[in-house]
Amino acid sequence: MKNIAPLLVVFLVSIFLSSCTGALFVGELSDYEDDIQVLQARLVENPSDAAALRDLGAIYLKARQFAEANTYLERAFAIMPDDPKTLFNLGLANETVAKRETALRLYEKYVSVSRTSPYRRLMEGRYAWLSQRILRDQMKDIAAQEPSEVANTSPRIVAVFPFIYHGAEDRFEPLSRGLAELVTVDLANVSAIRVVERVRLQALLDELALAESQYMDETTAPRIGKFLGAGRLVSGGYNVVGSDNLRIDGAYAALESAAYYPLNEQADALRNLFAMQKAFVFNLINELGVELTPDERNKIEYIPTENLQAFIAYSRGLREEDAGAYGLAAGFYRRASQLDPSFSEAVTRAEVNEAMAEADKSLEELIAESSDADTPRATGLDLMGIRIGLLNNAIGSGFIPGEDAREPATESGGSAVLLRDPPNPPSANN
């Protein structure tokens, strides 16, 4: 009997947790017979009852009856196009039939949803998550092609590689992403230039599995440029010499002439990193032969934070976000905003990554969450703590828990970041 007791506790705890988190799909439509009859009766009385149509669609979605779910949710959407529950469920329904672009257009409507609605965060998170997933899939498809099959490059389109760190102290390595992002954001303020966004470029680099030394290689650079349509590739390097001396250098490649042009080296105290980064950008723009307007110059001169430690934390967030570790990224962004409360970009990215971390789930889990979104939940309930406590009391302290043919909804057909189809997750960069 002693051996049975721990197993019994595990069994009971699993039942308890299941009751708290909710089931995913209830496989049989018959489980909803009473609800369906009530909702159908409402439709007999009023065929334009949008709430009844929406709730019927949600039921069919949970029961894996996707064609019926789309039908009812479409009808609800036609009557009540701004209802957040309809928008989110119809977005999920579109995803079940591989209509990701349509789902994206529905989720992006979160900006008009009240912040008090539980569906706003669900929509925002899935919008940002799905945007990145579509973009990465696009880069995967492009990388599988021959460069000759891809559109020609344009000298107006610029790609900025992660900066290469030449030092040995790990604490400065994350600046590789942060410096490149600052340059990318600054260039995006110039109307004569179109910039390849960081996420798109990183997705391609990951797909090609290139080492840093190959970014500007005479063989790989033209290939990268072709895949991105970029006629200008920018690479930078940096090192912290001693305890407080920063050096930044760089170059850009003009692919049509296969020529490489060095940029002036910047050297100063580490505390002047942001002034050096701005000097790097202005030097690059001058070398590209672009004349700035006063407004463009003012925008480039904007410095989002002067707190070096906050910027290093932000750079760590960029690295984790690029790796798909959205929860970790959000933590670093939050740390950055704590170190500098005026660092609004860090706050924005923290919120986006928190939402993406919540949305980084299977459709089954999201459909279950949609079903429970309107249900008030107790606050302060630490399910993991309960689980660990119960199991440890019973077992001992050694346990460690471990696109279909029909359109469900209509497809939505300056110095902007390049290729915003799909739209980018909202960020401080745009």
GROMACS .gro file of C-alpha atoms in nm:
model
  430
    1MET     CA    1   0.000   0.000   0.000
    2LYS     CA    2   0.292   0.235   0.063
    3ASN     CA    3   0.387   0.215  -0.303
    4ILE     CA    4   0.031   0.294  -0.413
    5ALA     CA    5  -0.005   0.613  -0.209
    6PRO     CA    6   0.237   0.829  -0.410
    7LEU     CA    7   0.082   0.713  -0.737
    8LEU     CA    8  -0.264   0.794  -0.604
    9VAL     CA    9  -0.153   1.146  -0.514
   10VAL     CA   10  -0.003   1.199  -0.861
   11PHE     CA   11  -0.329   1.078  -1.015
   12LEU     CA   12  -0.541   1.307  -0.800
   13VAL     CA   13  -0.316   1.606  -0.866
   14SER     CA   14  -0.334   1.547  -1.242
   15ILE     CA   15  -0.714   1.542  -1.220
   16PHE     CA   16  -0.706   1.863  -1.018
   17LEU     CA   17  -0.479   2.037  -1.267
   18SER     CA   18  -0.690   1.923  -1.561
   19SER     CA   19  -1.000   2.067  -1.400
   20CYS     CA   20  -0.821   2.399  -1.350
   21THR     CA   21  -0.670   2.434  -1.695
   22GLY     CA   22  -0.966   2.295  -1.892
   23ALA     CA   23  -0.978   2.030  -2.160
   24LEU     CA   24  -0.847   2.100  -2.506
   25PHE     CA   25  -1.087   1.953  -2.760
   26VAL     CA   26  -1.402   1.774  -2.652
   27GLY     CA   27  -1.407   1.522  -2.929
   28GLU     CA   28  -1.780   1.459  -2.959
   29LEU     CA   29  -2.025   1.722  -3.075
   30SER     CA   30  -2.288   1.542  -2.871
   31ASP     CA   31  -2.131   1.689  -2.556
   32TYR     CA   32  -2.273   2.024  -2.662
   33GLU     CA   33  -2.624   1.912  -2.763
   34ASP     CA   34  -2.804   2.123  -2.503
   35ASP     CA   35  -2.606   2.437  -2.584
   36ILE     CA   36  -2.653   2.385  -2.958
   37GLN     CA   37  -3.030   2.344  -2.919
   38VAL     CA   38  -3.056   2.666  -2.720
   39LEU     CA   39  -2.846   2.861  -2.969
   40GLN     CA   40  -3.032   2.718  -3.269
   41ALA     CA   41  -3.361   2.816  -3.109
   42ARG     CA   42  -3.231   3.170  -3.075
   43LEU     CA   43  -3.144   3.172  -3.445
   44VAL     CA   44  -3.490   3.050  -3.541
   45GLU     CA   45  -3.631   3.346  -3.351
   46ASN     CA   46  -3.366   3.586  -3.483
   47PRO     CA   47  -3.142   3.469  -3.773
   48SER     CA   48  -2.925   3.779  -3.719
   49ASP     CA   49  -2.836   3.693  -3.359
   50ALA     CA   50  -2.461   3.748  -3.398
   51ALA     CA   51  -2.377   3.627  -3.048
   52ALA     CA   52  -2.558   3.298  -3.109
   53LEU     CA   53  -2.381   3.255  -3.443
   54ARG     CA   54  -2.046   3.327  -3.279
   55ASP     CA   55  -2.103   3.086  -2.991
   56LEU     CA   56  -2.215   2.812  -3.226
   57GLY     CA   57  -1.898   2.868  -3.427
   58ALA     CA   58  -1.689   2.841  -3.112
   59ILE     CA   59  -1.859   2.513  -3.021
   60TYR     CA   60  -1.796   2.362  -3.363
   61LEU     CA   61  -1.436   2.482  -3.340
   62LYS     CA   62  -1.386   2.299  -3.010
   63ALA     CA   63  -1.541   1.986  -3.155
   64ARG     CA   64  -1.310   1.991  -3.459
   65GLN     CA   65  -1.595   2.061  -3.699
   66PHE     CA   66  -1.397   2.328  -3.880
   67ALA     CA   67  -1.614   2.380  -4.188
   68GLU     CA   68  -1.921   2.443  -3.969
   69ALA     CA   69  -1.715   2.662  -3.736
   70ASN     CA   70  -1.605   2.880  -4.027
   71THR     CA   71  -1.961   2.909  -4.158
   72TYR     CA   72  -2.108   3.030  -3.830
   73LEU     CA   73  -1.815   3.255  -3.742
   74GLU     CA   74  -1.820   3.416  -4.086
   75ARG     CA   75  -2.188   3.497  -4.045
   76ALA     CA   76  -2.119   3.642  -3.700
   77PHE     CA   77  -1.830   3.846  -3.840
   78ALA     CA   78  -2.050   3.991  -4.116
   79ILE     CA   79  -2.292   4.122  -3.853
   80MET     CA   80  -2.052   4.202  -3.571
   81PRO     CA   81  -1.707   4.270  -3.731
   82ASP     CA   82  -1.560   4.437  -3.424
   83ASP     CA   83  -1.649   4.172  -3.168
   84PRO     CA   84  -1.318   4.050  -3.017
   85LYS     CA   85  -1.439   3.699  -2.939
   86THR     CA   86  -1.559   3.658  -3.299
   87LEU     CA   87  -1.232   3.797  -3.435
   88PHE     CA   88  -1.013   3.566  -3.229
   89ASN     CA   89  -1.218   3.254  -3.292
   90LEU     CA   90  -1.245   3.327  -3.665
   91GLY     CA   91  -0.869   3.378  -3.671
   92LEU     CA   92  -0.818   3.037  -3.511
   93ALA     CA   93  -1.068   2.884  -3.754
   94ASN     CA   94  -0.870   3.026  -4.045
   95GLU     CA   95  -0.552   2.879  -3.904
   96THR     CA   96  -0.712   2.534  -3.886
   97VAL     CA   97  -0.762   2.546  -4.263
   98ALA     CA   98  -0.414   2.688  -4.331
   99LYS     CA   99  -0.533   3.042  -4.409
  100ARG     CA  100  -0.265   3.210  -4.204
  101GLU     CA  101  -0.264   3.540  -4.391
  102THR     CA  102  -0.637   3.579  -4.333
  103ALA     CA  103  -0.593   3.491  -3.966
  104LEU     CA  104  -0.324   3.756  -3.941
  105ARG     CA  105  -0.557   4.024  -4.077
  106LEU     CA  106  -0.812   3.931  -3.814
  107TYR     CA  107  -0.567   3.924  -3.523
  108GLU     CA  108  -0.420   4.262  -3.620
  109LYS     CA  109  -0.754   4.421  -3.529
  110TYR     CA  110  -0.651   4.385  -3.164
  111VAL     CA  111  -0.545   4.751  -3.173
  112SER     CA  112  -0.914   4.852  -3.178
  113VAL     CA  113  -1.011   4.613  -2.896
  114SER     CA  114  -1.053   4.748  -2.545
  115ARG     CA  115  -0.761   4.680  -2.313
  116THR     CA  116  -1.008   4.539  -2.063
  117SER     CA  117  -1.108   4.260  -2.301
  118PRO     CA  118  -0.935   3.924  -2.239
  119TYR     CA  119  -0.927   3.875  -2.616
  120ARG     CA  120  -0.702   4.175  -2.682
  121ARG     CA  121  -0.394   4.004  -2.538
  122LEU     CA  122  -0.481   3.673  -2.705
  123MET     CA  123  -0.513   3.847  -3.042
  124GLU     CA  124  -0.203   4.062  -2.995
  125GLY     CA  125   0.011   3.767  -2.896
  126ARG     CA  126  -0.103   3.545  -3.179
  127TYR     CA  127  -0.066   3.830  -3.428
  128ALA     CA  128   0.296   3.891  -3.333
  129TRP     CA  129   0.376   3.519  -3.308
  130LEU     CA  130   0.214   3.430  -3.641
  131SER     CA  131   0.380   3.725  -3.816
  132GLN     CA  132   0.720   3.593  -3.721
  133ARG     CA  133   0.630   3.234  -3.806
  134ILE     CA  134   0.511   3.330  -4.156
  135LEU     CA  135   0.820   3.542  -4.211
  136ARG     CA  136   1.052   3.259  -4.108
  137ASP     CA  137   0.869   3.017  -4.336
  138GLN     CA  138   0.906   3.264  -4.623
  139MET     CA  139   1.281   3.283  -4.563
  140LYS     CA  140   1.301   2.906  -4.552
  141ASP     CA  141   1.131   2.884  -4.892
  142ILE     CA  142   1.353   3.156  -5.037
  143ALA     CA  143   1.671   2.992  -4.910
  144ALA     CA  144   1.572   2.671  -5.087
  145GLN     CA  145   1.578   2.850  -5.424
  146GLU     CA  146   1.873   2.926  -5.645
  147PRO     CA  147   1.978   3.292  -5.630
  148SER     CA  148   1.915   3.319  -6.005
  149GLU     CA  149   1.547   3.242  -5.941
  150VAL     CA  150   1.509   3.537  -5.703
  151ALA     CA  151   1.433   3.896  -5.799
  152ASN     CA  152   1.718   4.135  -5.874
  153THR     CA  153   1.873   4.345  -5.601
  154SER     CA  154   1.821   4.718  -5.555
  155PRO     CA  155   2.086   4.961  -5.428
  156ARG     CA  156   1.812   5.133  -5.228
  157ILE     CA  157   1.762   4.821  -5.017
  158VAL     CA  158   2.007   4.779  -4.730
  159ALA     CA  159   2.063   4.481  -4.501
  160VAL     CA  160   2.251   4.530  -4.173
  161PHE     CA  161   2.419   4.219  -4.034
  162PRO     CA  162   2.465   4.159  -3.661
  163PHE     CA  163   2.787   4.327  -3.554
  164ILE     CA  164   3.083   4.096  -3.497
  165TYR     CA  165   3.232   4.103  -3.148
  166HIS     CA  166   3.609   4.073  -3.145
  167GLY     CA  167   3.649   4.064  -2.769
  168ALA     CA  168   3.659   3.797  -2.501
  169GLU     CA  169   3.425   3.928  -2.230
  170ASP     CA  170   3.088   3.757  -2.270
  171ARG     CA  171   2.898   4.047  -2.113
  172PHE     CA  172   2.955   4.262  -2.422
  173GLU     CA  173   2.863   3.998  -2.681
  174PRO     CA  174   2.486   4.079  -2.683
  175LEU     CA  175   2.568   4.426  -2.819
  176SER     CA  176   2.608   4.247  -3.153
  177ARG     CA  177   2.228   4.246  -3.198
  178GLY     CA  178   2.168   4.576  -3.023
  179LEU     CA  179   2.408   4.781  -3.235
  180ALA     CA  180   2.278   4.631  -3.558
  181GLU     CA  181   1.921   4.702  -3.450
  182LEU     CA  182   2.000   5.066  -3.375
  183VAL     CA  183   2.157   5.106  -3.718
  184THR     CA  184   1.859   4.935  -3.882
  185VAL     CA  185   1.609   5.157  -3.702
  186ASP     CA  186   1.804   5.472  -3.789
  187LEU     CA  187   1.825   5.382  -4.157
  188ALA     CA  188   1.452   5.311  -4.163
  189ASN     CA  189   1.398   5.683  -4.100
  190VAL     CA  190   1.555   5.770  -4.436
  191SER     CA  191   1.307   5.787  -4.723
  192ALA     CA  192   1.573   5.709  -4.986
  193ILE     CA  193   1.656   5.379  -4.815
  194ARG     CA  194   1.457   5.064  -4.754
  195VAL     CA  195   1.587   4.840  -4.479
  196VAL     CA  196   1.557   4.466  -4.437
  197GLU     CA  197   1.411   4.409  -4.092
  198ARG     CA  198   1.619   4.227  -3.833
  199VAL     CA  199   1.385   3.929  -3.794
  200ARG     CA  200   1.377   3.862  -4.168
  201LEU     CA  201   1.754   3.886  -4.205
  202GLN     CA  202   1.818   3.668  -3.900
  203ALA     CA  203   1.574   3.404  -4.025
  204LEU     CA  204   1.769   3.383  -4.351
  205LEU     CA  205   2.105   3.366  -4.174
  206ASP     CA  206   1.973   3.088  -3.952
  207GLU     CA  207   1.839   2.900  -4.253
  208LEU     CA  208   2.168   2.930  -4.440
  209ALA     CA  209   2.364   2.842  -4.123
  210LEU     CA  210   2.633   3.097  -4.202
  211ALA     CA  211   2.920   3.180  -3.973
  212GLU     CA  212   2.990   3.546  -3.896
  213SER     CA  213   3.300   3.539  -4.114
  214GLN     CA  214   3.083   3.452  -4.415
  215TYR     CA  215   2.845   3.747  -4.396
  216MET     CA  216   3.052   3.962  -4.634
  217ASP     CA  217   3.235   3.679  -4.808
  218GLU     CA  218   3.266   3.736  -5.183
  219THR     CA  219   3.078   3.411  -5.248
  220THR     CA  220   2.800   3.432  -4.992
  221ALA     CA  221   2.732   3.808  -4.991
  222PRO     CA  222   2.584   3.816  -5.344
  223ARG     CA  223   2.369   3.516  -5.256
  224ILE     CA  224   2.236   3.681  -4.941
  225GLY     CA  225   2.173   4.004  -5.129
  226LYS     CA  226   1.977   3.819  -5.398
  227PHE     CA  227   1.761   3.639  -5.145
  228LEU     CA  228   1.677   3.969  -4.972
  229GLY     CA  229   1.670   4.192  -5.279
  230ALA     CA  230   1.935   4.404  -5.105
  231GLY     CA  231   2.201   4.575  -5.314
  232ARG     CA  232   2.384   4.706  -5.007
  233LEU     CA  233   2.507   4.487  -4.723
  234VAL     CA  234   2.641   4.648  -4.406
  235SER     CA  235   2.870   4.475  -4.160
  236GLY     CA  236   3.019   4.612  -3.840
  237GLY     CA  237   3.261   4.497  -3.576
  238TYR     CA  238   3.338   4.614  -3.223
  239ASN     CA  239   3.561   4.546  -2.927
  240VAL     CA  240   3.603   4.676  -2.574
  241VAL     CA  241   3.972   4.733  -2.513
  242GLY     CA  242   4.080   4.743  -2.154
  243SER     CA  243   3.793   4.825  -1.924
  244ASP     CA  244   3.639   5.129  -2.089
  245ASN     CA  245   3.756   5.180  -2.447
  246LEU     CA  246   3.520   5.094  -2.731
  247ARG     CA  247   3.617   5.059  -3.095
  248ILE     CA  248   3.361   5.025  -3.376
  249ASP     CA  249   3.449   4.967  -3.739
  250GLY     CA  250   3.256   4.853  -4.043
  251ALA     CA  251   3.214   4.831  -4.418
  252TYR     CA  252   2.942   4.797  -4.677
  253ALA     CA  253   2.929   4.594  -4.994
  254ALA     CA  254   2.783   4.728  -5.319
  255LEU     CA  255   2.674   4.411  -5.490
  256GLU     CA  256   2.627   4.548  -5.842
  257SER     CA  257   2.998   4.638  -5.858
  258ALA     CA  258   3.123   4.370  -5.618
  259ALA     CA  259   3.306   4.648  -5.434
  260TYR     CA  260   3.363   4.684  -5.060
  261TYR     CA  261   3.387   5.021  -4.890
  262PRO     CA  262   3.531   5.065  -4.539
  263LEU     CA  263   3.366   5.300  -4.292
  264ASN     CA  264   3.555   5.530  -4.058
  265GLU     CA  265   3.656   5.361  -3.735
  266GLN     CA  266   3.503   5.501  -3.419
  267ALA     CA  267   3.703   5.492  -3.094
  268ASP     CA  268   3.601   5.643  -2.762
  269ALA     CA  269   3.508   5.563  -2.406
  270LEU     CA  270   3.247   5.290  -2.366
  271ARG     CA  271   3.008   5.536  -2.205
  272ASN     CA  272   2.994   5.717  -2.539
  273LEU     CA  273   2.866   5.410  -2.725
  274PHE     CA  274   2.547   5.580  -2.845
  275ALA     CA  275   2.727   5.884  -2.985
  276MET     CA  276   2.965   5.647  -3.165
  277GLN     CA  277   2.676   5.448  -3.309
  278LYS     CA  278   2.521   5.768  -3.445
  279ALA     CA  279   2.854   5.868  -3.599
  280PHE     CA  280   2.870   5.524  -3.763
  281VAL     CA  281   2.523   5.573  -3.915
  282PHE     CA  282   2.591   5.924  -4.045
  283ASN     CA  283   2.919   5.805  -4.197
  284LEU     CA  284   2.736   5.516  -4.366
  285ILE     CA  285   2.462   5.741  -4.503
  286ASN     CA  286   2.722   5.982  -4.638
  287GLU     CA  287   2.909   5.696  -4.808
  288LEU     CA  288   2.583   5.578  -4.963
  289GLY     CA  289   2.546   5.922  -5.119
  290VAL     CA  290   2.215   6.000  -4.947
  291GLU     CA  291   2.125   6.357  -4.853
  292LEU     CA  292   1.919   6.379  -4.536
  293THR     CA  293   1.632   6.616  -4.470
  294PRO     CA  294   1.637   6.804  -4.137
  295ASP     CA  295   1.350   6.587  -4.014
  296GLU     CA  296   1.534   6.265  -4.105
  297ARG     CA  297   1.847   6.387  -3.930
  298ASN     CA  298   1.651   6.470  -3.615
  299LYS     CA  299   1.493   6.126  -3.611
  300ILE     CA  300   1.829   5.955  -3.647
  301GLU     CA  301   1.976   6.159  -3.364
  302TYR     CA  302   1.714   6.022  -3.125
  303ILE     CA  303   1.874   5.797  -2.859
  304PRO     CA  304   1.628   5.553  -2.695
  305THR     CA  305   1.838   5.513  -2.378
  306GLU     CA  306   2.170   5.639  -2.248
  307ASN     CA  307   2.190   5.366  -1.986
  308LEU     CA  308   2.451   5.117  -2.106
  309GLN     CA  309   2.338   4.836  -1.876
  310ALA     CA  310   1.979   4.883  -1.987
  311PHE     CA  311   2.088   4.862  -2.350
  312ILE     CA  312   2.289   4.545  -2.288
  313ALA     CA  313   1.980   4.388  -2.127
  314TYR     CA  314   1.773   4.503  -2.427
  315SER     CA  315   2.029   4.349  -2.662
  316ARG     CA  316   2.001   4.020  -2.472
  317GLY     CA  317   1.629   4.041  -2.527
  318LEU     CA  318   1.680   4.079  -2.902
  319ARG     CA  319   1.901   3.771  -2.906
  320GLU     CA  320   1.647   3.558  -2.718
  321GLU     CA  321   1.360   3.688  -2.931
  322ASP     CA  322   1.547   3.593  -3.248
  323ALA     CA  323   1.592   3.245  -3.100
  324GLY     CA  324   1.216   3.216  -3.033
  325ALA     CA  325   1.261   3.225  -2.653
  326TYR     CA  326   0.995   3.489  -2.603
  327GLY     CA  327   0.957   3.446  -2.228
  328LEU     CA  328   1.329   3.492  -2.169
  329ALA     CA  329   1.332   3.787  -2.409
  330ALA     CA  330   1.049   3.954  -2.218
  331GLY     CA  331   1.247   3.915  -1.895
  332PHE     CA  332   1.549   4.092  -2.040
  333TYR     CA  333   1.333   4.369  -2.185
  334ARG     CA  334   1.167   4.416  -1.847
  335ARG     CA  335   1.509   4.436  -1.685
  336ALA     CA  336   1.608   4.703  -1.937
  337SER     CA  337   1.298   4.907  -1.856
  338GLN     CA  338   1.367   4.875  -1.483
  339LEU     CA  339   1.721   5.005  -1.531
  340ASP     CA  340   1.586   5.294  -1.739
  341PRO     CA  341   1.212   5.360  -1.688
  342SER     CA  342   1.216   5.604  -1.981
  343PHE     CA  343   1.333   5.330  -2.220
  344SER     CA  344   0.994   5.301  -2.392
  345GLU     CA  345   1.118   5.065  -2.663
  346ALA     CA  346   1.209   4.810  -2.397
  347VAL     CA  347   0.863   4.834  -2.241
  348THR     CA  348   0.697   4.782  -2.580
  349ARG     CA  349   0.912   4.483  -2.669
  350ALA     CA  350   0.852   4.331  -2.324
  351GLU     CA  351   0.477   4.350  -2.373
  352VAL     CA  352   0.496   4.204  -2.724
  353ASN     CA  353   0.719   3.916  -2.616
  354GLU     CA  354   0.505   3.838  -2.312
  355ALA     CA  355   0.207   3.815  -2.542
  356MET     CA  356   0.402   3.601  -2.791
  357ALA     CA  357   0.512   3.368  -2.513
  358GLU     CA  358   0.147   3.315  -2.423
  359ALA     CA  359   0.057   3.261  -2.790
  360ASP     CA  360   0.339   3.015  -2.858
  361LYS     CA  361   0.102   2.721  -2.825
  362SER     CA  362  -0.083   2.469  -3.034
  363LEU     CA  363  -0.417   2.561  -3.190
  364GLU     CA  364  -0.584   2.313  -2.955
  365GLU     CA  365  -0.455   2.500  -2.651
  366LEU     CA  366  -0.555   2.839  -2.790
  367ILE     CA  367  -0.904   2.719  -2.876
  368ALA     CA  368  -0.939   2.595  -2.519
  369GLU     CA  369  -0.818   2.931  -2.387
  370SER     CA  370  -1.068   3.111  -2.608
  371SER     CA  371  -1.345   2.903  -2.455
  372ASP     CA  372  -1.235   3.003  -2.106
  373ALA     CA  373  -1.141   3.363  -2.179
  374ASP     CA  374  -1.469   3.507  -2.056
  375THR     CA  375  -1.466   3.299  -1.737
  376PRO     CA  376  -1.340   3.488  -1.432
  377ARG     CA  377  -1.034   3.321  -1.288
  378ALA     CA  378  -0.908   3.322  -0.932
  379THR     CA  379  -0.594   3.529  -0.888
  380GLY     CA  380  -0.286   3.429  -0.699
  381LEU     CA  381  -0.343   3.056  -0.754
  382ASP     CA  382  -0.001   2.897  -0.793
  383LEU     CA  383  -0.084   2.570  -0.967
  384MET     CA  384   0.278   2.470  -1.008
  385GLY     CA  385   0.344   2.544  -0.643
  386ILE     CA  386   0.043   2.332  -0.543
  387ARG     CA  387   0.162   2.052  -0.766
  388ILE     CA  388   0.516   2.055  -0.628
  389GLY     CA  389   0.392   2.083  -0.270
  390LEU     CA  390   0.150   1.794  -0.296
  391LEU     CA  391   0.393   1.569  -0.477
  392ASN     CA  392   0.682   1.647  -0.246
  393ASN     CA  393   0.469   1.581   0.061
  394ALA     CA  394   0.368   1.244  -0.077
  395ILE     CA  395   0.682   1.130  -0.254
  396GLY     CA  396   0.971   1.321  -0.101
  397SER     CA  397   1.182   1.615  -0.196
  398GLY     CA  398   1.360   1.440  -0.482
  399PHE     CA  399   1.081   1.497  -0.738
  400ILE     CA  400   1.139   1.763  -1.004
  401PRO     CA  401   0.836   1.846  -1.220
  402GLY     CA  402   0.934   1.846  -1.501
  403GLU     CA  403  -0.512   2.714  -4.709
  404ASP     CA  404  -0.830   2.586  -4.841
  405ALA     CA  405  -1.024   2.689  -5.159
  406ARG     CA  406  -1.288   2.901  -4.990
  407GLU     CA  407  -1.213   3.224  -4.812
  408PRO     CA  408  -1.345   3.220  -4.452
  409ALA     CA  409  -1.282   3.593  -4.447
  410THR     CA  410  -1.162   3.845  -4.702
  411GLU     CA  411  -0.784   3.858  -4.757
  412SER     CA  412  -0.636   4.200  -4.716
  413GLY     CA  413  -0.458   4.252  -5.010
  414GLY     CA  414   0.858   5.624  -4.754
  415SER     CA  415   1.114   5.484  -4.521
  416ALA     CA  416   0.938   5.169  -4.431
  417VAL     CA  417   1.109   4.849  -4.331
  418LEU     CA  418   1.130   4.621  -4.632
  419LEU     CA  419   0.867   4.361  -4.714
  420ARG     CA  420   0.594   4.412  -4.458
  421ASP     CA  421   0.390   4.121  -4.584
  422PRO     CA  422   0.309   3.976  -4.340
  423PRO     CA  423   0.293   4.281  -4.114
  424ASN     CA  424   0.555   4.299  -3.845
  425PRO     CA  425   0.465   4.267  -3.478
  426PRO     CA  426   0.425   4.615  -3.331
  427SER     CA  427   0.752   4.738  -3.187
  428ALA     CA  428   0.927   5.051  -3.090
  429ASN     CA  429   1.104   5.038  -3.423
  430ASN     CA  430   0.803   5.118  -3.635
   0.00000   0.00000   0.00000
